Amino acid sequence: MEKFTTFTGIAAPLERSNVDTDQIIPAVYLKRVTKTGFEDALFAGWRQDPEFVLNRAPFQGASVLVAGPDFGTGSSREHAVWALRDFGFRAVLSSRFGDIFRGNSSKQGLLAAQVEEADIAKVWAAIEANPGVEVTINLEERSVRVSDLTVGFSIDDYTRWRLMEGLDDIALTLRNEHKITEFEARRQSWRPQTLPVK
Amino acid sequence: MTEQIAVDVRPRTLAEKVWDDHVVVRGEDGNPDLIYIDLHLVHEVTSPQAFDGLRLAGRPLRRVDLTIATEDHNTPTLNIDRQIADPTSRIQIETLRTNAAEFGVRLHSLGDKEQGIVHVVGPQLGLTMPGITVVCGDSHTSTHGAFGAMAFGIGTSEVEHVMATQTLPLKPFKTMAIRVEGELRPGVTAKDIILAVIAKIGTGGGQGYVLEFCGSAIRSLSMEGRMTICNMSIEAGARAGMVAPDEVTFEYVRGRDHAPTGADWDEAVAYWKTLPTDEGAVFDAEVFLDATDLEPFVTWGTNPGQGVLLSEPVPHPAEMSDPNERAAAERALEYMGLIAGTPMKDIPVDTVFLGSCTNSRIEDLRAAAEVVRGKKKADNVRMLVVPGSARVRLEAEAEGLDQIFQDFGAEWRFAGCSMCLGMNPDQLAPGERCASTSNRNFEGRQGKGGRTHLVSPLVAAATAIRGTLSSPWDLQNDASQGITHDAQDTSTAEREAAL
């Protein structure tokens, strides 16, 4: 996973609340068996509208999405994160995220930065005043800078550390493999087993 | 007494007890706990990239004996003996079959009697039981919490993580009690409770929480009803929903194929009885709902929190104080083609969908069949009945429910996720309006441009009869005015013709 420390890119405003993962990537695009190549699927329904923000200059090249509250709710599909990543996004700013989406983001190096709702409005205003303006995200400082404005964001320490180090979760867990084996040795016999088939 | 031995006698919630009993490594300094996973459910959509990850890293699947796969999202509900027409759906199913064979995972394929929606299959096999952890690459894994299990949806990276390690690094969830007291009126169901809860706390209200549903109204629900409620916990933003296990739970699990037996059963039940939330345990948040007041509930908008009583009108966005909520409502009404102030009961539908992991169990089919028995479907409506699993379908056929639905004019289909998300051919056409017993009314969820109203199986059945959003209460009113909706009795007609 690519390390994330600071990042600068064009910010696109998505002035909608409750952007669920069905909107981020409709189910029809979930039939693929690959983990990349989902850029065409991102917001596929909304992108049919030529006025949709990501269809308009200068936002086609955006890499930071600034969204309304409750971004990434609904389905667990990690494809939503893959689609954002494949389109070129490295960060999403929102005042609230769906829990599963937030977790999925951190596995792919996509920063889900929780920004106060009032600050989101300020960032939107800064983008509106200067469309195509770049924002700089500093993960170490937990800050977002756009034009003269700097706002903070929340992210838990563990996710921040993993993003900054670009660490693979599975390798981290397997450092404790002996403890998993010990746990399994004391697992009660009544607990479910799928095999043998009964 | 000079010194006390540190014994954890703090009263704990159900969720905390199940969590504590699965901690492999306790995280320190803000690090997550490493949690053991008892049961991993797999389906074709969110697993191919995870299997691929294992292959690339040269890792085995650690516990195939705690893993089970089924085909559900892409499977057709007609002509299941033929090759799947859509090549991308076919490839995804074939990929699961290849992966399951390569890694040794038990798979129930289309045509198998245990095939079906993953959240229907786990409980019916007796694999879902109290006090366990269950994960699946599907947000509606929360369903299994109805048994007093800790069950939640995960993304594909986490699917791979569980395959490789049988664990997940997780931070403890906060706990929220949802207390529902009182007796439900006839015609009001578990679905109406959960829709009302979501409308009350909002689609983000449960974020970061495990919801524990408790109170007399929950205790008196069947396991099917509890599953419906826990299933939609995710629509309130919560990762998991739980109900404390009790005799209803034990009776449901007892005797199923993979339920514990003999001494294991006794040990399990003794443990399960220790799981309910302790007296004096503190929740991070509490919500109360009076079930006595409840009426059939329906959604009008494009997220599951946008719901009202069926007896109410479409709300006016202008009366909403929160600007985001107002903007979302305006957008939703435009998408849904609705005008504020219209009585919900005046809204005609084109399609009724009875199915999905929320409401496709045998009890749901029985309840709907009871409403439509001997009746005739409205001419403007098509109705799809999609059992949750092949086993539910067989059970329903043994009871004659298939005949009741077909006599009514509904289509009797094979098992799968079907029109809940339209990954198979069961989709709404643009602009079509559907009363659906599923869980999400998002834009385009059931087909591009499709419009979804989430309802209970009873409302779905009554709507199919009357052609407009309706409940069994409306049928009673009709009957009192001499309107019966009865199917024409052909045998009587024939007899009369013969005379």
XYZ file of C-alpha atoms in Angstrom:
697
model
C 0.000 0.000 0.000
C 1.325 3.445 -0.944
C 2.316 5.576 2.037
C 0.213 8.670 2.722
C 1.852 11.633 4.416
C 0.926 14.834 2.621
C -1.016 15.185 -0.572
C -1.915 18.112 -2.817
C -4.558 17.972 -5.516
C -7.651 19.553 -7.044
C -10.701 19.357 -4.808
C -14.166 18.610 -6.178
C -17.265 19.612 -4.225
C -20.001 16.965 -3.975
C -22.729 18.952 -2.291
C -24.980 16.051 -1.375
C -25.664 14.174 1.833
C -26.182 10.412 2.198
C -24.062 9.465 -0.796
C -24.472 5.702 -0.400
C -22.174 3.145 -1.995
C -24.889 2.219 -4.508
C -24.426 5.751 -5.900
C -20.631 5.585 -5.730
C -20.734 2.390 -7.777
C -24.011 0.792 -8.936
C -24.382 -2.970 -8.446
C -24.101 -3.737 -12.143
C -20.372 -2.909 -11.958
C -19.771 -5.350 -9.122
C -19.705 -8.312 -11.467
C -16.067 -7.860 -12.320
C -13.579 -10.199 -10.697
C -10.605 -7.807 -10.838
C -9.531 -5.274 -8.220
C -8.694 -2.445 -10.632
C -10.220 -0.745 -13.650
C -13.314 0.655 -11.922
C -12.775 4.318 -12.921
C -15.606 4.214 -15.477
C -17.990 2.908 -12.812
C -17.532 5.748 -10.314
C -20.853 7.578 -9.821
C -21.929 5.923 -13.091
C -25.558 6.988 -12.719
C -24.834 10.611 -11.946
C -22.040 10.933 -14.517
C -24.582 10.487 -17.299
C -25.591 14.037 -16.495
C -23.080 16.323 -18.291
C -23.551 18.898 -15.510
C -22.433 16.453 -12.791
C -19.462 17.950 -10.987
C -16.910 15.351 -12.090
C -17.899 15.911 -15.733
C -17.091 19.621 -15.542
C -13.728 21.336 -15.943
C -11.597 21.588 -13.883
C -13.008 18.794 -11.703
C -12.402 15.885 -14.113
C -8.883 15.835 -12.725
C -9.904 16.106 -9.065
C -8.169 13.928 -6.487
C -9.832 15.166 -3.292
C -13.598 14.778 -2.903
C -15.374 17.139 -0.512
C -18.762 15.607 0.296
C -21.812 16.225 2.481
C -22.550 14.203 5.618
C -23.003 10.406 5.694
C -20.734 9.587 2.778
C -20.314 5.897 1.917
C -23.324 4.523 3.750
C -25.073 1.293 2.809
C -23.533 -1.689 1.058
C -20.150 -3.059 2.172
C -18.801 -3.110 -1.399
C -15.105 -2.232 -1.334
C -15.564 -1.580 -5.052
C -16.688 1.903 -3.976
C -13.191 2.579 -2.675
C -11.564 0.962 -5.705
C -13.668 3.153 -8.032
C -12.715 6.339 -6.182
C -9.062 5.279 -6.157
C -9.045 4.261 -9.838
C -10.617 7.593 -10.821
C -7.690 9.282 -9.087
C -9.011 10.198 -5.649
C -6.610 9.978 -2.715
C -8.875 11.516 -0.080
C -12.537 12.092 0.747
C -13.631 14.785 3.194
C -16.993 14.459 4.945
C -18.461 15.191 8.362
C -19.680 11.563 8.714
C -18.765 8.321 6.962
C -20.385 4.913 6.751
C -18.367 2.663 9.073
C -17.607 -0.065 6.553
C -16.631 2.439 3.865
C -14.266 4.146 6.267
C -12.639 0.808 7.127
C -12.375 -0.194 3.479
C -10.743 3.139 2.584
C -7.940 2.588 5.024
C -7.100 -0.749 3.379
C -6.511 0.939 0.036
C -4.647 4.055 1.117
C -7.672 6.281 0.497
C -7.897 8.846 3.282
C -11.384 9.259 4.788
C -10.891 12.529 6.648
C -13.664 13.529 9.027
C -14.119 17.296 8.854
C -16.684 19.299 10.852
C -19.811 20.043 8.825
C -19.278 23.815 9.169
C -15.725 23.427 7.888
C -16.928 21.395 4.909
C -19.130 24.365 4.021
C -16.086 26.659 4.228
C -14.074 24.364 1.964
C -16.975 24.308 -0.512
C -17.019 28.111 -0.426
C -13.264 28.259 -1.052
C -13.638 25.925 -4.049
C -16.561 27.930 -5.379
C -14.536 31.124 -5.103
C -11.676 29.546 -6.992
C -12.706 26.441 -8.963
C -9.774 24.160 -9.590
C -7.999 25.312 -6.464
C -5.694 22.721 -4.981
C -5.988 21.567 -1.407
C -3.158 20.209 0.659
C -3.820 17.453 3.137
C -1.309 16.870 5.886
C -1.981 13.567 7.610
C 0.680 14.087 10.227
C -0.900 17.396 11.313
C -4.445 16.235 10.517
C -5.048 19.404 8.534
C -6.524 20.481 5.215
C -5.337 23.736 3.638
C -7.132 25.457 0.793
C -6.281 29.051 -0.217
C -6.079 30.968 3.101
C -8.173 28.469 4.968
C -6.837 25.691 7.171
C -9.203 23.274 8.873
C -8.528 20.210 10.962
C -9.827 16.695 10.496
C -10.240 13.626 12.698
C -8.851 10.199 12.097
C -7.990 7.607 14.706
C -4.331 7.135 15.597
C -4.108 3.559 14.429
C -5.529 4.183 10.953
C -3.334 7.270 10.606
C -0.245 5.271 11.529
C -1.094 2.487 9.092
C -1.737 4.950 6.267
C 1.478 6.838 6.966
C 3.464 3.602 7.036
C 1.547 1.975 4.168
C 1.239 -1.232 6.182
C -0.442 -4.455 5.074
C -2.939 -5.611 7.697
C -2.512 -9.327 7.104
C 1.238 -9.251 7.612
C 0.707 -7.261 10.828
C -1.803 -9.802 12.129
C 0.357 -12.787 11.262
C 2.981 -11.459 13.670
C 0.519 -12.799 16.278
C -0.092 -16.116 14.601
C 0.996 -18.127 17.645
C -1.677 -16.354 19.687
C -4.306 -17.227 17.092
C -3.246 -20.864 17.320
C -3.438 -20.749 21.116
C -6.923 -19.234 20.901
C -8.021 -21.963 18.509
C -6.775 -24.653 20.877
C -9.216 -23.496 23.547
C -12.165 -22.860 21.213
C -15.219 -24.763 22.517
C -16.399 -27.794 20.542
C -19.999 -26.525 20.345
C -18.950 -23.589 18.164
C -19.952 -23.842 14.501
C -18.086 -25.928 11.950
C -19.074 -25.966 8.302
C -17.197 -29.197 7.624
C -17.865 -32.036 7.391
C -21.139 -31.375 5.585
C -24.020 -32.804 7.614
C -8.888 -6.662 53.655
C -5.873 -4.764 52.416
C -5.751 -5.735 48.794
C -8.347 -6.648 46.246
C -7.732 -9.048 43.443
C -8.679 -7.422 40.153
C -11.734 -9.356 39.023
C -13.894 -7.937 36.280
C -17.295 -7.788 37.927
C -18.405 -4.710 36.007
C -21.861 -5.345 34.523
C -21.513 -5.863 30.797
C -23.774 -5.709 27.759
C -24.447 -8.639 25.461
C -22.161 -7.114 22.825
C -19.303 -6.638 25.299
C -19.547 -10.245 26.481
C -19.385 -11.694 22.982
C -16.551 -9.320 22.106
C -14.531 -10.165 25.209
C -14.796 -13.885 24.537
C -13.241 -13.440 21.082
C -10.238 -11.297 21.916
C -7.084 -13.046 20.683
C -4.828 -10.090 21.405
C -5.975 -7.088 23.426
C -4.895 -3.892 21.659
C -2.996 -1.387 23.733
C -2.346 2.323 23.280
C -5.316 2.826 20.996
C -4.512 -0.174 18.830
C -7.400 -2.428 17.812
C -8.163 -5.755 19.431
C -7.550 -8.855 17.360
C -10.929 -10.616 17.240
C -11.446 -14.287 16.380
C -14.081 -15.065 13.745
C -16.234 -18.169 14.315
C -18.025 -18.221 10.992
C -17.123 -16.715 7.610
C -19.861 -16.603 4.993
C -18.794 -16.115 1.387
C -20.625 -15.249 -1.832
C -19.575 -14.581 -5.395
C -19.509 -10.774 -5.486
C -17.067 -9.743 -2.774
C -14.782 -12.780 -2.747
C -12.937 -13.089 -6.097
C -10.400 -10.362 -5.312
C -9.846 -11.842 -1.839
C -9.088 -15.319 -3.172
C -6.815 -13.647 -5.701
C -4.978 -11.872 -2.889
C -4.355 -15.179 -1.111
C -3.019 -16.708 -4.311
C -0.712 -13.762 -4.986
C 0.719 -13.874 -1.467
C 0.934 -17.688 -1.471
C -1.252 -17.881 1.640
C -3.625 -20.752 2.423
C -7.198 -20.233 3.635
C -6.637 -20.826 7.330
C -9.926 -22.441 8.391
C -12.000 -23.912 5.574
C -14.030 -25.644 8.296
C -15.280 -22.242 9.496
C -16.062 -21.013 5.985
C -19.078 -21.611 3.772
C -20.000 -20.175 0.389
C -23.219 -19.813 -1.554
C -24.256 -18.235 -4.834
C -26.912 -15.581 -4.411
C -26.389 -12.060 -5.793
C -26.087 -12.931 -9.507
C -28.203 -16.032 -9.714
C -31.244 -15.983 -11.994
C -34.628 -16.813 -10.471
C -35.987 -18.352 -13.679
C -34.638 -21.176 -15.835
C -31.934 -22.066 -13.350
C -31.167 -25.250 -15.239
C -29.853 -23.221 -18.174
C -26.540 -21.448 -18.540
C -26.591 -17.971 -16.951
C -27.294 -15.619 -19.842
C -25.262 -12.605 -18.688
C -21.598 -13.483 -19.323
C -20.262 -11.239 -16.538
C -22.608 -12.823 -13.984
C -21.662 -16.240 -15.281
C -17.944 -15.515 -14.959
C -18.376 -14.295 -11.395
C -20.247 -17.468 -10.409
C -17.738 -19.650 -12.213
C -14.902 -17.819 -10.456
C -16.424 -18.668 -7.077
C -16.755 -22.310 -8.092
C -13.122 -22.456 -9.208
C -11.908 -20.687 -6.058
C -13.986 -22.862 -3.725
C -12.630 -26.009 -5.386
C -9.036 -24.750 -5.260
C -9.139 -23.704 -1.600
C -11.452 -26.463 -0.380
C -14.374 -24.240 0.620
C -17.837 -25.772 0.999
C -20.056 -24.242 -1.682
C -23.793 -24.444 -2.298
C -24.283 -23.760 -5.973
C -27.378 -22.840 -7.901
C -29.590 -25.925 -8.022
C -28.338 -27.270 -4.665
C -31.037 -27.542 -2.005
C -28.997 -25.435 0.436
C -28.325 -22.649 -2.095
C -29.810 -19.283 -1.302
C -29.175 -15.865 0.157
C -26.150 -16.191 2.403
C -28.010 -14.697 5.396
C -30.845 -17.185 5.040
C -28.526 -20.164 4.574
C -26.403 -19.667 7.731
C -29.343 -19.714 10.172
C -31.250 -22.505 8.426
C -28.207 -24.814 8.608
C -27.823 -24.141 12.318
C -24.407 -22.553 11.748
C -25.609 -19.224 13.123
C -25.945 -19.499 16.902
C -25.699 -17.300 19.986
C -22.391 -15.998 21.261
C -20.402 -16.403 18.052
C -18.768 -13.931 15.680
C -19.981 -13.964 12.076
C -18.614 -11.969 9.162
C -19.345 -11.809 5.454
C -18.484 -9.461 2.630
C -22.005 -8.125 2.767
C -23.397 -5.362 4.931
C -26.543 -7.329 5.803
C -24.481 -9.793 7.833
C -26.001 -7.899 10.754
C -28.964 -10.280 10.255
C -27.247 -12.990 12.299
C -27.176 -10.734 15.361
C -30.781 -11.837 15.916
C -29.313 -14.933 17.594
C -27.174 -12.947 20.024
C -24.165 -13.304 17.740
C -21.786 -10.459 16.900
C -22.244 -10.288 13.143
C -21.178 -7.584 10.735
C -20.368 -6.880 7.112
C -16.818 -6.404 5.917
C -15.053 -5.242 2.759
C -13.092 -7.445 0.415
C -9.709 -6.638 2.002
C -11.149 -7.833 5.294
C -12.561 -10.932 3.594
C -9.016 -11.742 2.524
C -7.785 -10.986 6.035
C -10.278 -13.419 7.568
C -9.440 -16.057 4.978
C -5.753 -15.738 5.829
C -5.945 -15.348 9.616
C -9.517 -16.174 10.819
C -9.309 -12.887 12.729
C -9.893 -9.167 12.240
C -8.208 -6.202 13.938
C -11.121 -4.156 15.278
C -11.748 -1.370 17.710
C -14.618 -2.039 20.121
C -17.939 -0.624 18.968
C -19.979 1.670 21.151
C -23.257 0.206 22.387
C -26.779 1.535 21.882
C -29.909 0.043 23.412
C -33.028 0.272 21.266
C -35.866 -0.461 23.646
C -39.169 -1.308 21.980
C -41.995 -1.818 24.439
C -45.625 -2.755 24.043
C -47.721 -5.108 21.989
C -47.841 -4.799 18.230
C -51.278 -4.457 16.706
C -52.301 -7.140 14.183
C -50.976 -6.092 10.783
C -47.892 -4.415 12.272
C -44.643 -6.338 12.032
C -40.918 -6.398 12.766
C -40.328 -4.572 9.474
C -42.467 -1.658 10.651
C -40.490 -1.515 13.897
C -37.135 -1.270 12.160
C -38.346 1.233 9.549
C -39.681 3.376 12.398
C -36.379 3.080 14.289
C -34.381 4.171 11.226
C -36.730 7.100 10.581
C -36.230 8.090 14.206
C -32.436 7.897 14.516
C -31.559 8.488 10.856
C -29.284 6.642 8.453
C -26.237 7.857 10.365
C -27.680 7.506 13.879
C -26.077 4.131 14.519
C -22.617 4.881 13.143
C -19.951 3.356 15.356
C -22.501 1.454 17.444
C -23.721 -2.049 17.938
C -27.467 -1.817 18.458
C -29.050 -4.086 21.036
C -32.771 -4.435 20.414
C -34.595 -5.166 23.642
C -37.948 -4.687 25.336
C -41.203 -6.609 25.356
C -41.978 -6.049 21.662
C -38.654 -7.613 20.645
C -38.965 -10.508 23.111
C -42.319 -11.479 21.624
C -40.959 -11.621 18.061
C -40.120 -14.870 16.281
C -36.542 -15.489 15.111
C -37.604 -14.450 11.607
C -38.867 -11.125 12.939
C -35.694 -10.574 14.949
C -33.634 -11.304 11.836
C -35.608 -8.703 9.873
C -34.825 -6.121 12.544
C -31.131 -6.928 12.898
C -30.791 -7.159 9.116
C -31.626 -3.467 8.716
C -29.410 -2.229 11.552
C -26.926 -1.283 8.854
C -29.530 1.060 7.333
C -29.320 3.048 10.556
C -25.551 3.186 10.049
C -24.760 0.516 12.665
C -22.333 -2.269 11.873
C -24.290 -4.781 13.923
C -27.620 -5.301 15.643
C -28.201 -7.883 18.353
C -30.999 -9.502 20.310
C -30.284 -11.382 23.522
C -30.714 -15.134 23.084
C -33.662 -16.740 24.886
C -35.835 -19.856 24.633
C -37.143 -18.679 21.243
C -33.555 -18.651 19.987
C -32.636 -22.009 21.477
C -35.758 -23.652 20.022
C -34.917 -22.271 16.579
C -31.342 -23.579 16.664
C -32.078 -26.957 18.289
C -31.947 -29.910 15.924
C -30.652 -28.037 12.879
C -27.966 -29.761 10.800
C -25.004 -27.998 12.410
C -26.474 -27.206 15.814
C -24.533 -28.627 18.748
C -25.761 -31.976 20.081
C -25.471 -33.988 23.296
C -23.059 -32.601 25.867
C -22.043 -29.831 23.460
C -25.653 -28.648 23.332
C -25.920 -28.528 27.118
C -22.615 -26.675 27.415
C -23.640 -24.255 24.699
C -27.049 -23.466 26.198
C -25.526 -22.989 29.653
C -23.107 -20.473 28.120
C -25.758 -18.787 25.971
C -27.845 -18.166 29.100
C -25.005 -16.070 30.513
C -24.997 -13.732 27.511
C -27.930 -11.341 28.079
C -26.938 -7.852 29.186
C -26.314 -7.663 32.932
C -28.510 -5.663 35.249
C -26.862 -2.273 35.624
C -24.780 -2.442 32.443
C -24.425 0.960 30.837
C -25.040 1.630 27.168
C -23.360 4.545 25.399
C -26.767 5.575 24.075
C -30.398 4.554 24.476
C -33.444 4.984 22.245
C -37.059 4.201 23.085
C -39.892 3.297 20.759
C -43.477 2.606 21.790
C -44.705 -0.319 19.702
C -48.298 0.128 20.852
C -48.639 3.262 18.718
C -47.034 1.773 15.676
C -48.805 1.442 12.337
C -47.595 -0.010 9.048
C -44.600 2.031 7.926
C -43.393 2.856 4.396
C -40.571 4.874 2.858
C -41.234 7.781 0.516
C -37.650 8.767 -0.344
C -34.304 7.421 -1.461
C -32.754 6.437 1.837
C -34.252 4.091 4.422
C -34.585 6.892 6.968
C -37.067 8.729 4.738
C -40.157 6.921 5.968
C -43.618 7.693 7.370
C -46.683 5.856 8.584
C -48.667 4.518 5.664
C -51.610 6.592 6.909
C -49.609 9.807 6.487
C -48.927 11.959 3.429
C -45.628 12.499 1.616
C -43.841 15.050 3.813
C -43.130 18.656 2.857
C -39.374 19.355 2.555
C -40.057 23.000 3.387
C -41.041 21.935 6.909
C -37.653 20.309 7.563
C -35.334 22.428 9.655
C -32.035 20.752 8.779
C -30.800 22.151 5.424
C -29.099 18.882 4.390
C -32.224 16.923 5.211
C -34.354 19.409 3.288
C -32.107 19.283 0.210
C -32.017 15.480 0.346
C -35.818 15.369 0.621
C -36.293 17.703 -2.353
C -33.940 15.596 -4.419
C -35.630 12.398 -3.275
C -39.131 13.629 -4.170
C -37.931 14.610 -7.609
C -36.338 11.213 -8.158
C -39.358 9.377 -6.743
C -41.797 11.422 -8.839
C -43.827 12.377 -5.780
C -45.551 15.569 -4.697
C -45.444 16.608 -1.051
C -48.803 16.232 0.655
C -49.958 13.272 -1.441
C -51.403 10.568 0.841
C -49.024 7.597 0.753
C -52.066 5.365 0.182
C -52.854 7.124 -3.099
C -49.548 6.060 -4.629
C -49.984 3.345 -7.279
C -47.193 0.829 -7.854
C -46.202 -1.246 -10.880
C -44.322 -3.993 -9.087
C -44.419 -5.788 -5.758
C -41.269 -7.621 -4.695
C -41.526 -10.134 -1.867
C -38.036 -11.342 -1.095
C -34.477 -10.367 0.009
C -32.437 -11.200 3.107
C -34.793 -8.905 5.042
C -38.081 -10.680 4.330
C -37.848 -13.933 2.358
C -38.044 -16.510 5.107
C -40.847 -19.019 5.433
C -42.710 -16.910 7.976
C -42.650 -13.908 5.609
C -44.042 -16.012 2.777
C -46.725 -17.496 5.044
C -47.804 -14.052 6.244
C -48.093 -12.673 2.720
C -49.815 -15.821 1.421
C -52.414 -15.534 4.172
C -53.294 -12.031 2.928
C -53.540 -12.918 -0.771
C -55.179 -16.331 -0.363
C -58.259 -16.497 -2.571
C -57.768 -12.918 -3.755
C -57.005 -11.512 -7.174
C -54.014 -9.298 -7.855
C -54.606 -5.758 -9.124
C -54.328 -5.623 -12.915
C -51.703 -2.859 -12.914
C -49.278 -4.785 -10.723
C -46.780 -7.578 -11.288
C -45.671 -9.447 -8.189
C -42.475 -11.430 -7.771
C -42.165 -13.874 -4.900
C -38.538 -14.917 -4.413
C -37.866 -17.308 -1.513
C -34.653 -16.668 0.396
C -33.269 -20.124 -0.179
C -33.973 -23.293 -2.092
C -34.962 -24.865 1.214
C -37.493 -22.103 1.955
C -38.880 -22.603 -1.540
C -39.296 -26.345 -0.992
C -40.848 -25.779 2.423
C -43.300 -23.255 0.968
C -44.217 -25.647 -1.841
C -44.848 -28.426 0.680
C -47.313 -26.066 2.395
C -48.962 -25.079 -0.893
C -47.901 -21.443 -0.663
C -46.592 -21.486 -4.251
C -50.090 -22.355 -5.443
C -51.669 -19.579 -3.389
C -49.288 -17.027 -4.880
C -49.704 -18.309 -8.418
C -53.498 -18.432 -8.150
C -53.308 -14.860 -6.973
C -51.354 -13.940 -10.107
C -47.843 -13.627 -8.628
C -44.708 -15.127 -10.135
C -43.142 -17.907 -8.076
C -39.371 -17.749 -8.522
C -36.187 -19.563 -7.501
C -34.064 -18.368 -4.576
C -31.564 -15.494 -4.548
C -31.059 -11.787 -3.878
C -32.999 -10.985 -7.042
C -34.678 -7.595 -7.294
C -33.286 -6.321 -4.004
C -30.318 -5.077 -6.001
C -30.931 -6.301 -9.538
C -27.586 -7.915 -10.258
C -29.558 -10.629 -12.029
C -32.241 -9.948 -14.667
C -34.868 -9.071 -12.003
C -34.846 -5.297 -12.296
C -37.201 -2.348 -12.429
C -37.440 -0.384 -15.676
C -36.726 3.377 -15.474
C -39.607 5.161 -13.755
C -41.196 1.934 -12.505
C -42.443 2.033 -8.931
C -42.095 -0.902 -6.566
C -43.381 -1.855 -3.132
C -40.485 -3.956 -1.917
C -39.882 -6.001 1.202
C -36.132 -5.447 0.741
C -33.867 -3.096 2.673
C -32.680 -0.247 0.443
C -34.583 2.379 -1.488
C -31.466 4.046 -2.893
C -31.629 5.648 -6.331
C -31.360 2.951 -8.971
C -30.971 0.170 -6.422
C -33.581 -2.089 -8.028
C -32.776 -0.995 -11.555
C -31.712 2.267 -13.154
C -34.410 4.887 -12.628
C -36.506 2.497 -10.533
C -38.444 3.853 -7.546
C -38.595 1.812 -4.358
C -40.923 1.965 -1.363
C -39.743 -0.269 1.467
C -42.602 -2.154 3.094
C -43.421 -5.220 5.201
C -44.584 -8.492 3.622
C -48.140 -7.709 4.793
C -48.088 -4.286 3.141
C -46.548 -5.820 0.018
C -49.379 -8.352 -0.175
C -52.130 -5.800 0.450
C -50.543 -3.456 -2.101
C -50.537 -6.195 -4.722
C -54.269 -6.640 -4.124
C -55.276 -2.972 -4.168
C -52.677 -1.649 -6.617
C -51.837 1.280 -4.376
C -49.705 1.299 -1.206
C -51.976 -0.464 1.290
C -52.018 -2.531 4.436
C -54.276 -5.367 5.597
C -56.205 -2.694 7.504
C -57.314 -1.238 4.168
C -58.538 -4.648 3.085
C -60.672 -4.808 6.232
C -62.110 -1.385 5.418
C -62.815 -2.522 1.873
C -64.540 -5.639 3.163
C -66.753 -3.580 5.437
C -67.850 -1.686 2.321
C -68.504 -4.905 0.427
C -65.307 -4.822 -1.644
C -63.730 -8.268 -1.389
C -61.006 -8.463 -4.115
C -61.879 -12.155 -4.299
C -60.684 -14.205 -7.229
C -63.524 -15.181 -9.463
C -64.715 -18.575 -8.333
C -64.586 -20.407 -11.655
C -66.123 -23.543 -10.286
C -69.196 -21.540 -9.217
C -69.253 -19.779 -12.568
C -69.046 -23.078 -14.382
C -71.792 -24.516 -12.234
C -74.017 -21.537 -12.955
C -73.308 -21.797 -16.675
C -74.247 -25.437 -16.610
C -77.597 -24.773 -14.982
